Short mmCIF file of C-alpha atoms in Angstrom, two decimals:
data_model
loop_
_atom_site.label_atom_id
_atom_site.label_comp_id
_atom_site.label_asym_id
_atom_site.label_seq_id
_atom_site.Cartn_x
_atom_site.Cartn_y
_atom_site.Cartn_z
CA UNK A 10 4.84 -28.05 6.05
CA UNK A 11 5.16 -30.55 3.77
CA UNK A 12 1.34 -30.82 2.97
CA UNK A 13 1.58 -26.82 2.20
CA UNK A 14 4.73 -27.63 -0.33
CA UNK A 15 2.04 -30.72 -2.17
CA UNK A 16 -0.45 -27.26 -2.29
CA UNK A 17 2.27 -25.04 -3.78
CA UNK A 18 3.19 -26.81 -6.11
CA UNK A 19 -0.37 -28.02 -7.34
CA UNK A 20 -1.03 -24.38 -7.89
CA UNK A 21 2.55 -23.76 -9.16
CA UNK A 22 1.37 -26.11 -11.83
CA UNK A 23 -1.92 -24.11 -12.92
CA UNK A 24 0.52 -20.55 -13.33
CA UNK A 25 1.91 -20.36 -16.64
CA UNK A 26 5.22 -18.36 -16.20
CA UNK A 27 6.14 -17.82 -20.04
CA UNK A 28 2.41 -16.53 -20.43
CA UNK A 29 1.18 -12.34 -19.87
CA UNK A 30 -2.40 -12.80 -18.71
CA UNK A 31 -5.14 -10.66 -19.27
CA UNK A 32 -6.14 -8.18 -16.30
CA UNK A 33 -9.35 -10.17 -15.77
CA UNK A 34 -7.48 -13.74 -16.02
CA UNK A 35 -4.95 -12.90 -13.59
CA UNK A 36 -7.36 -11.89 -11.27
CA UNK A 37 -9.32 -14.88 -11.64
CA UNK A 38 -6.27 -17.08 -11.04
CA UNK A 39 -5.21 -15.14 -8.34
CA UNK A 40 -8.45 -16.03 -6.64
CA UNK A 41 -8.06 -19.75 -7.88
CA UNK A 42 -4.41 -20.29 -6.91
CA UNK A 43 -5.09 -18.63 -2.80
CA UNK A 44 -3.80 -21.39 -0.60
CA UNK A 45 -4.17 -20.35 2.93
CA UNK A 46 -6.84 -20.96 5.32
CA UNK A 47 -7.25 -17.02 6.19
CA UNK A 48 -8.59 -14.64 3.42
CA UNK A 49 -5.26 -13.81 1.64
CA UNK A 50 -4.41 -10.40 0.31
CA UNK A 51 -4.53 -10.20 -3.28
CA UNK A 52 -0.82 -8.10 -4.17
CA UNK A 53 0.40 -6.10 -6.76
CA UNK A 54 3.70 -5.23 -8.06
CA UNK A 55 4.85 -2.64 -10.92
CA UNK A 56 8.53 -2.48 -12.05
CA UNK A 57 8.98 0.49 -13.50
CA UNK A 58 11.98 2.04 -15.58
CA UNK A 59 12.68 4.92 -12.89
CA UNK A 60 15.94 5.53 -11.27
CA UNK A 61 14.73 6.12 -7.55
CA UNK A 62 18.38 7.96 -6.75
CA UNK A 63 17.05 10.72 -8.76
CA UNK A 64 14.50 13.17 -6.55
CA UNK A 65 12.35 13.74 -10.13
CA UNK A 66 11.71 9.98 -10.75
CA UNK A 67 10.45 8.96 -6.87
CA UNK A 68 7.51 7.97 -7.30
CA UNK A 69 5.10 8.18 -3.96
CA UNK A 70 1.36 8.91 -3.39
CA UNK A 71 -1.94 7.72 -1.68
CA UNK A 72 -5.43 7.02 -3.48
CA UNK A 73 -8.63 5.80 -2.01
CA UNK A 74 -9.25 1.98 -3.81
CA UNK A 75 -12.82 2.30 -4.85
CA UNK A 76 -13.55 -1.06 -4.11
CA UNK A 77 -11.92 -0.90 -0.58
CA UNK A 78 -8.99 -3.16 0.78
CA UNK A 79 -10.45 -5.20 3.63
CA UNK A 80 -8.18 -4.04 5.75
CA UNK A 81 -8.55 -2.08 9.43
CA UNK A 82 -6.55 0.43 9.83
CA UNK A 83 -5.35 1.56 13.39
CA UNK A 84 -4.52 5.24 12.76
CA UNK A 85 -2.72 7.72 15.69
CA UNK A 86 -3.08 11.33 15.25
CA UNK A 87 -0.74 13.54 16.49
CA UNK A 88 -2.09 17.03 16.94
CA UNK A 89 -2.06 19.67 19.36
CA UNK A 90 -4.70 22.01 17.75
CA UNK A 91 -6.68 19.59 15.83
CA UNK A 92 -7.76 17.16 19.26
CA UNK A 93 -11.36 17.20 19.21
CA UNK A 94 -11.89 16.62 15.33
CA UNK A 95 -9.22 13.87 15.47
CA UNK A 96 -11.81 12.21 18.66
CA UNK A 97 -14.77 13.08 16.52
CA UNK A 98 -13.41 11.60 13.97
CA UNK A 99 -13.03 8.11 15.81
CA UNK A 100 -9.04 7.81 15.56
CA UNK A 101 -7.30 4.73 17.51
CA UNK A 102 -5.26 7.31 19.48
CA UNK A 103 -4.84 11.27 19.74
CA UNK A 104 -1.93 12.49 21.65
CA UNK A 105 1.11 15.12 20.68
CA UNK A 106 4.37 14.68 22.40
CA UNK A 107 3.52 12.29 24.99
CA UNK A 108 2.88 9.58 22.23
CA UNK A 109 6.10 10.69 19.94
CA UNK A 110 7.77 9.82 23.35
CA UNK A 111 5.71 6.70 24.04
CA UNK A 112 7.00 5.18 20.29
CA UNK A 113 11.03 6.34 21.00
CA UNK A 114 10.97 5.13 24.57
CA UNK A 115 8.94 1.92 25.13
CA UNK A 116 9.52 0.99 20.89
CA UNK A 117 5.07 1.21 21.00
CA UNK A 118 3.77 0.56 17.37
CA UNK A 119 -0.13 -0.27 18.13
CA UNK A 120 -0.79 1.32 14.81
CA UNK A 121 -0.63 1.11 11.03
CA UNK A 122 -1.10 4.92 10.25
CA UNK A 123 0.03 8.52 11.25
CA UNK A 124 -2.00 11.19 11.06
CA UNK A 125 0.13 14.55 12.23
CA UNK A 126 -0.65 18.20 12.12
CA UNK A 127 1.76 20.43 10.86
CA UNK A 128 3.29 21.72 14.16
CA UNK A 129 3.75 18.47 15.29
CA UNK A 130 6.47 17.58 11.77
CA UNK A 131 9.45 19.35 13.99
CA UNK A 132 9.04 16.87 17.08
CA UNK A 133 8.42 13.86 14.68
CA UNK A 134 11.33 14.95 13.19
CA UNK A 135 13.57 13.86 15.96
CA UNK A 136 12.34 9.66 15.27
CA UNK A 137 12.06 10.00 11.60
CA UNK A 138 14.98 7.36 12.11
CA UNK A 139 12.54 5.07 14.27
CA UNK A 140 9.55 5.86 11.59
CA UNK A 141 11.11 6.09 7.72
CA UNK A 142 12.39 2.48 8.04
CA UNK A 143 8.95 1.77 8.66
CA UNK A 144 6.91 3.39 6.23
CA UNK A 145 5.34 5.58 8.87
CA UNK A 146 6.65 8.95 8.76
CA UNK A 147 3.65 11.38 7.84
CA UNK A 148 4.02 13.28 4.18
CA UNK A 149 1.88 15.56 2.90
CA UNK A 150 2.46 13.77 -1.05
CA UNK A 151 0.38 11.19 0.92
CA UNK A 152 -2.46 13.44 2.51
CA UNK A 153 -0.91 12.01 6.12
CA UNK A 154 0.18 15.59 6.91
CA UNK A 155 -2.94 17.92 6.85
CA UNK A 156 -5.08 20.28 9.03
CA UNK A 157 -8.23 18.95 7.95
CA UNK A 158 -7.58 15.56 10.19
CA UNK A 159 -11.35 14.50 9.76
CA UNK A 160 -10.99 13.74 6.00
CA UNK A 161 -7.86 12.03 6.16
CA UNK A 162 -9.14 10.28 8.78
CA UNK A 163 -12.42 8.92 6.89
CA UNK A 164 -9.90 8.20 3.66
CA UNK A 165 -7.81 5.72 5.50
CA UNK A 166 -10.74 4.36 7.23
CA UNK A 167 -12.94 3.70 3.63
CA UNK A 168 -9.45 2.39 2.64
CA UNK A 169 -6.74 4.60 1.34
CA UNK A 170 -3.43 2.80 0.23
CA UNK A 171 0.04 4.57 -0.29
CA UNK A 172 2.69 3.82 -2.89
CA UNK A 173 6.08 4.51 -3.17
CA UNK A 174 9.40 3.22 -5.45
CA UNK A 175 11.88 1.11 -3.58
CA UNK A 176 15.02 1.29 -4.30
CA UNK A 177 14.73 -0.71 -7.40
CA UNK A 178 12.10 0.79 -9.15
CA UNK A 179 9.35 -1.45 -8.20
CA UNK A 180 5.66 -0.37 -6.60
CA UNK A 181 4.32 -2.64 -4.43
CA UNK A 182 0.22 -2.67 -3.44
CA UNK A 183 -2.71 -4.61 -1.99
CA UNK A 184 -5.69 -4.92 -4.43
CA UNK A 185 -7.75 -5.85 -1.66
CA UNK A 186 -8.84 -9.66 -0.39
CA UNK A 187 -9.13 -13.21 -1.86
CA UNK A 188 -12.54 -13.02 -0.94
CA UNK A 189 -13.82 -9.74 -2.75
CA UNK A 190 -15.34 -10.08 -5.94
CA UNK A 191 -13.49 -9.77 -9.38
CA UNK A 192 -15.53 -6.22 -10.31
CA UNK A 193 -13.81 -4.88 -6.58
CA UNK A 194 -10.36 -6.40 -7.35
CA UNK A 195 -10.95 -4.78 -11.00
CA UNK A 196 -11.50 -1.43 -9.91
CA UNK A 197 -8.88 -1.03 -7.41
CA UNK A 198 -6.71 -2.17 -10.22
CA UNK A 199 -7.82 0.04 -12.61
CA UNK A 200 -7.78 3.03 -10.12
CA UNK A 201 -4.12 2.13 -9.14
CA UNK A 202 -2.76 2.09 -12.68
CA UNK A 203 -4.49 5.35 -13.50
CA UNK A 204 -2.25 6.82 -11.04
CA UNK A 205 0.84 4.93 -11.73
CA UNK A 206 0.67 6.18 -15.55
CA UNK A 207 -0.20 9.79 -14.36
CA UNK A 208 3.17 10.17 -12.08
CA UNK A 209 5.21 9.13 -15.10
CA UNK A 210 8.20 11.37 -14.67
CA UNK A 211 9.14 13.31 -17.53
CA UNK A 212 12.89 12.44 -17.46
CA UNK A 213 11.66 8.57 -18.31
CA UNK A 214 11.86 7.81 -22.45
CA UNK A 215 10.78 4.83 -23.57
CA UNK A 216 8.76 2.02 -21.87
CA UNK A 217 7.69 3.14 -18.14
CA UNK A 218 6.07 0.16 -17.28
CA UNK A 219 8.10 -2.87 -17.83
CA UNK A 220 5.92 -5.66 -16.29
CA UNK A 221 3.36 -6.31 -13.38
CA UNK A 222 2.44 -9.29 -11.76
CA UNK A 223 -0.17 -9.83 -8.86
CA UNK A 224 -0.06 -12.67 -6.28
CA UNK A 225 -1.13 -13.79 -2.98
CA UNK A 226 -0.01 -14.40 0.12
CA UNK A 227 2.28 -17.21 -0.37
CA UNK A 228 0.62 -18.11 -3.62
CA UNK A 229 2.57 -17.95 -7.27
CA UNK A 230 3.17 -14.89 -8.71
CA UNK A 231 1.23 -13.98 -12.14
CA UNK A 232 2.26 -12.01 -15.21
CA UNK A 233 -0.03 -9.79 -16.31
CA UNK A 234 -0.21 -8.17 -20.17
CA UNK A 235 -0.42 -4.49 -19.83
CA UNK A 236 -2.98 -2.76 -21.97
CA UNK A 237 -2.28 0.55 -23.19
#
């Protein structure tokens, strides 16, 4: 531990906290300041000047990063009429009831993703308790509930993301991996701040983005000067 704190702080050393770095200079010294031995994910996180307690000012959505997130996703669709696209479709697990009962009985959470059709929302009602805490209850803001299973399916797989305020305001992300290139980090970026501006909610005057920084795992967080 103690040989991790000497790394810390060397990298510590190289982040200038007082300083807004460019886009392409945080994500350079994002790369730079990575101190694990597994390819870290490379975070982001937007605090915005939303009040969450008000319905018109959540902000939640899904979009597809264009330069993927290196990340496998283990999705389970629930559907009873939608079966064999879901199987075409190579999901983890298909099942209706028998797997909503699987998850409230025997706590089973072998996935990252739900996939439900719409007649399946009532019964998944019953463990939103179980799933909301989570992040896993199915919405269709975040194309999770849907009848056409095969495209969400192929989104999550080429590596869709979903956002969402917490309770203070902030968005958190992945950009993707320590290991991708800058251009791939840069896009997904790009892509996720497109959307961010976009579902600016109209009751919010003034500055909407107050600051972002990107990190990763375990490594210094870094300011980063936002460009209109």
């Amino acid at each position: 531990m103690a040989k991790l704190s000497k790394k810390l702080k060397a990298v510590n050393e190289k982040v200038d906290k007082t300083k807004l770095y460019s886009i392409s200079e945080a994500l350079k010294l994002a790369k730079e300041t990575s101190i694990t031995k597994f390819d870290s994910t490379v975070e982001i996180a937007f605090n915005l000047n939303v009040d969450p307690r008000h319905a018109d000012q959540q902000i939640r959505g899904a979009l597809v990063m264009p330069g993927g997130t290196g990340k496998t996703q283990k999705v389970l669709v629930l559907t009873k009429t939608k079966v064999k696209e879901a199987e075409d479709a190579k999901a983890d697990f298909v099942g209706a009831e028998d797997l909503i009962q699987k998850i409230a009985k025997e706590n089973w959470f072998d996935f990252d993703v739900i996939v439900a059709t719409p007649e399946m929302m009532a019964e998944l009602g019953k463990i939103g308790k179980v799933l909301g805490p989570k992040g896993l209850m199915p919405n269709p803001k975040t194309g999770t509930v849907t009848m056409d299973v095969a495209k969400a399916l192929d989104e999550i797989k080429k590596g869709k993301v979903e956002y969402r305020t917490d309770k203070e305001g902030n968005v958190h992300s992945i950009l993707g991996k320590v290991s991708f290139n800058e251009d791939n980090l840069m896009k997904n970026y790009i892509a996720l701040l497109d959307v961010i501006k976009k579902a600016k909610p109209a009751a919010v005057k003034g500055t909407y983005i107050k600051n972002i920084s990107i990190s990763t795992t375990m490594g210094p967080g870094i300011k980063v000067l936002i460009e209109n």
